Short mmCIF file of C-alpha atoms in Angstrom, two decimals:
data_model
loop_
_atom_site.label_atom_id
_atom_site.label_comp_id
_atom_site.label_asym_id
_atom_site.label_seq_id
_atom_site.Cartn_x
_atom_site.Cartn_y
_atom_site.Cartn_z
CA MET A 19 -1.91 -2.75 -7.27
CA VAL A 20 0.95 -3.48 -4.91
CA CYS A 21 0.30 -6.58 -2.81
CA THR A 22 2.08 -8.09 0.16
CA GLY A 23 2.61 -11.84 0.46
CA VAL A 24 1.45 -13.74 3.53
CA VAL A 25 2.57 -17.33 4.03
CA LEU A 26 0.26 -19.21 6.38
CA ALA A 27 2.58 -21.50 8.34
CA ALA A 28 1.08 -21.83 11.83
CA GLY A 29 -0.47 -25.31 11.78
CA ALA A 30 0.73 -28.47 13.52
CA SER A 31 0.83 -30.68 10.38
CA THR A 32 -1.10 -33.49 12.05
CA ARG A 33 -1.72 -35.46 8.82
CA PHE A 34 1.98 -35.28 7.99
CA GLY A 35 3.03 -36.86 11.25
CA GLY A 36 5.78 -34.36 12.01
CA LEU A 37 6.94 -30.84 11.41
CA LYS A 38 5.97 -30.63 7.75
CA LEU A 39 6.97 -27.06 6.98
CA VAL A 40 10.62 -27.57 7.91
CA ALA A 41 10.86 -30.99 6.21
CA GLU A 42 13.15 -31.06 3.19
CA TYR A 43 11.42 -30.88 -0.17
CA ARG A 44 13.59 -30.94 -3.28
CA GLY A 45 16.65 -29.79 -1.34
CA LYS A 46 15.30 -27.13 1.02
CA PRO A 47 12.64 -26.68 3.69
CA LEU A 48 9.11 -26.89 2.32
CA VAL A 49 8.07 -23.47 3.64
CA ARG A 50 11.10 -21.81 2.04
CA TRP A 51 9.81 -22.70 -1.45
CA VAL A 52 6.62 -20.80 -0.70
CA VAL A 53 8.37 -17.80 0.85
CA GLU A 54 10.79 -17.54 -2.07
CA SER A 55 7.97 -17.70 -4.62
CA ALA A 56 6.10 -14.91 -2.83
CA LYS A 57 9.27 -12.85 -2.44
CA GLU A 58 10.13 -13.14 -6.14
CA ALA A 59 6.61 -12.20 -7.23
CA LEU A 60 5.73 -9.52 -4.70
CA GLY A 61 8.92 -8.29 -3.07
CA GLU A 62 7.44 -8.21 0.43
CA VAL A 63 6.38 -11.30 2.37
CA TYR A 64 5.39 -12.09 5.95
CA VAL A 65 5.02 -15.52 7.55
CA VAL A 66 2.32 -16.33 10.09
CA LEU A 67 3.76 -18.62 12.76
CA GLY A 68 2.20 -20.76 15.47
CA TYR A 69 3.17 -24.36 16.15
CA ALA A 70 6.99 -24.78 16.37
CA ALA A 71 7.40 -21.08 15.59
CA ASP A 72 11.17 -20.94 16.09
CA GLU A 73 11.86 -23.87 13.75
CA VAL A 74 9.51 -22.57 11.06
CA ARG A 75 11.01 -19.08 11.34
CA ARG A 76 14.50 -20.46 10.72
CA ALA A 77 13.31 -22.60 7.81
CA ALA A 78 11.35 -19.77 6.13
CA GLY A 79 14.38 -17.92 4.84
CA PRO A 80 13.99 -14.48 3.24
CA ALA A 81 10.78 -13.24 4.87
CA ASP A 82 10.43 -9.54 5.66
CA GLY A 83 8.69 -10.26 8.93
CA PHE A 84 6.86 -12.75 11.08
CA ILE A 85 3.45 -12.62 12.72
CA TYR A 86 2.81 -14.91 15.66
CA ASN A 87 -0.70 -16.36 15.90
CA PRO A 88 -1.32 -17.52 19.49
CA TRP A 89 -4.72 -18.96 18.45
CA TRP A 90 -3.33 -21.26 15.73
CA ARG A 91 -4.97 -24.33 17.35
CA LEU A 92 -8.39 -22.86 16.48
CA GLY A 93 -7.83 -23.18 12.73
CA LEU A 94 -6.70 -21.46 9.58
CA SER A 95 -9.09 -18.53 9.99
CA THR A 96 -7.13 -17.31 13.02
CA SER A 97 -3.98 -17.03 10.93
CA VAL A 98 -5.80 -15.07 8.23
CA LYS A 99 -7.18 -12.73 10.91
CA ALA A 100 -3.78 -12.34 12.58
CA ALA A 101 -2.26 -11.32 9.24
CA VAL A 102 -5.06 -8.92 8.33
CA SER A 103 -4.85 -7.30 11.78
CA ALA A 104 -1.07 -6.93 11.62
CA LEU A 105 -0.99 -5.73 8.01
CA ILE A 106 -4.21 -3.69 7.93
CA ASP A 107 -2.41 -0.78 6.25
CA LYS A 108 -1.51 -2.88 3.17
CA ARG A 109 -3.66 -2.47 0.04
CA CYS A 110 -3.76 -6.16 -0.79
CA LEU A 111 -2.65 -9.41 0.84
CA VAL A 112 -1.87 -12.56 -1.14
CA PHE A 113 -2.35 -15.56 1.14
CA MET A 114 -0.20 -18.57 0.36
CA LEU A 115 -0.35 -21.91 2.14
CA GLY A 116 2.99 -23.03 3.57
CA ASP A 117 2.59 -26.55 2.18
CA MET A 118 2.08 -25.58 -1.48
CA PRO A 119 5.64 -25.44 -2.85
CA GLU A 120 4.82 -25.73 -6.56
CA VAL A 121 2.99 -22.41 -7.07
CA SER A 122 5.03 -20.35 -9.51
CA PRO A 123 5.97 -16.72 -8.87
CA ARG A 124 4.23 -15.90 -12.18
CA THR A 125 0.95 -17.22 -10.75
CA VAL A 126 1.41 -15.28 -7.51
CA ALA A 127 1.97 -12.11 -9.56
CA ALA A 128 -1.11 -12.79 -11.72
CA VAL A 129 -3.35 -13.21 -8.67
CA ALA A 130 -1.91 -10.06 -7.10
CA SER A 131 -2.30 -7.95 -10.22
CA ALA A 132 -5.98 -8.95 -10.49
CA CYS A 133 -6.73 -7.75 -6.96
CA GLU A 134 -8.69 -4.53 -7.32
CA ARG A 135 -11.68 -5.34 -5.11
CA GLY A 136 -12.81 -8.28 -3.02
CA ILE A 137 -11.05 -11.62 -3.30
CA VAL A 138 -9.14 -13.21 -6.17
CA PHE A 139 -8.60 -16.95 -6.74
CA PRO A 140 -6.56 -18.72 -9.41
CA VAL A 141 -8.28 -21.35 -11.54
CA TYR A 142 -6.45 -24.19 -13.26
CA LYS A 143 -8.43 -26.29 -15.77
CA GLY A 144 -11.71 -25.34 -14.10
CA ALA A 145 -10.60 -25.97 -10.50
CA ARG A 146 -10.19 -23.15 -8.00
CA GLY A 147 -6.88 -23.18 -6.15
CA ASN A 148 -4.48 -21.13 -4.04
CA PRO A 149 -3.01 -18.58 -3.41
CA ALA A 150 -5.87 -16.18 -2.79
CA ALA A 151 -5.65 -12.41 -2.77
CA CYS A 152 -7.70 -10.25 -0.44
CA CYS A 153 -8.11 -6.55 -1.24
CA ARG A 154 -8.48 -3.99 1.53
CA ASP A 155 -12.24 -3.64 1.00
CA ALA A 156 -12.67 -7.29 2.11
CA TYR A 157 -10.55 -7.07 5.28
CA THR A 158 -13.53 -6.30 7.50
CA LEU A 159 -15.38 -9.32 6.14
CA ALA A 160 -12.38 -11.53 6.91
CA LEU A 161 -12.15 -10.24 10.45
CA GLU A 162 -15.88 -10.49 11.13
CA LEU A 163 -16.94 -13.66 9.31
CA LEU A 164 -14.07 -16.13 9.34
CA SER A 165 -13.92 -18.74 12.08
CA GLY A 166 -12.62 -22.26 12.48
CA ASP A 167 -10.48 -24.10 9.97
CA VAL A 168 -11.43 -22.10 6.87
CA GLY A 169 -9.71 -19.55 4.69
CA LEU A 170 -10.86 -16.91 2.23
CA ARG A 171 -13.06 -19.38 0.32
CA ALA A 172 -15.58 -19.02 3.13
CA LEU A 173 -16.04 -15.37 2.11
CA ALA A 174 -16.88 -16.12 -1.53
CA GLU A 175 -20.62 -15.58 -1.05
CA HIS A 176 -20.09 -12.34 0.90
CA ALA A 177 -17.46 -10.52 -1.17
CA GLU A 178 -16.85 -9.62 -4.76
CA VAL A 179 -14.89 -12.54 -6.23
CA LYS A 180 -12.67 -12.63 -9.29
CA TYR A 181 -11.18 -15.75 -10.86
CA VAL A 182 -7.92 -15.70 -12.81
CA GLU A 183 -7.17 -18.51 -15.26
CA VAL A 184 -3.61 -19.78 -14.79
CA ASP A 185 -1.52 -22.46 -16.45
CA ASP A 186 -0.08 -23.70 -13.16
CA PRO A 187 -1.09 -27.06 -11.65
CA GLY A 188 0.82 -25.97 -8.53
CA VAL A 189 -2.28 -24.05 -7.41
CA LEU A 190 -3.90 -27.43 -6.66
CA PHE A 191 -0.91 -29.29 -5.20
CA ASP A 192 -0.11 -29.50 -1.51
CA LEU A 193 2.13 -31.80 0.47
CA ASP A 194 0.24 -33.79 3.10
CA THR A 195 2.35 -36.87 3.80
CA PRO A 196 6.09 -37.56 3.97
CA SER A 197 5.73 -39.79 0.89
CA GLY A 198 4.43 -37.04 -1.34
CA GLY A 199 1.90 -34.48 -2.29
CA GLN A 200 -1.69 -34.57 -3.33
CA ILE A 201 -3.51 -32.73 -6.04
CA TYR A 202 -6.97 -31.92 -4.80
CA PRO A 203 -9.84 -31.17 -7.13
CA ARG A 204 -10.92 -27.85 -5.72
CA GLN A 205 -14.13 -26.34 -7.02
#
């Protein structure tokens, strides 16, 4: 199945204490790592913008397009809904978080290729991570059920869910503070 990448990059980075997504990480803006990984794996990638949209747009690099989410202050769910609404004609969307620079393109491709129905999550050593793929049959659920600061995990009890084992600790790593990242045990 052909999937389109969506980088969720609309938040204000309050825990970071500044504009996290444009901060330099290993030589380039943090969000660019995520966009480039999605681009390499999927070929087509869009970035959802909100807070500091112009700066994030410039930092994102090789995106195919941008989706502005005017409701970004209301949480992650609004960015997922903005992307689904704008890209409703796509067969599958792979949602990547803009602060997870260590996810390999190979992992993105594995999640995408497993997306036949419902939602797909990667699993590393028993822990569920990101990115998550959403197939077209689950778009309505995303639009109807998501609210607040939640992503596709909130749909797990309502949609068909598939888990893909990956050898990529990057699916659990996100950057929350200027001093470094955090690996979260996600179940």
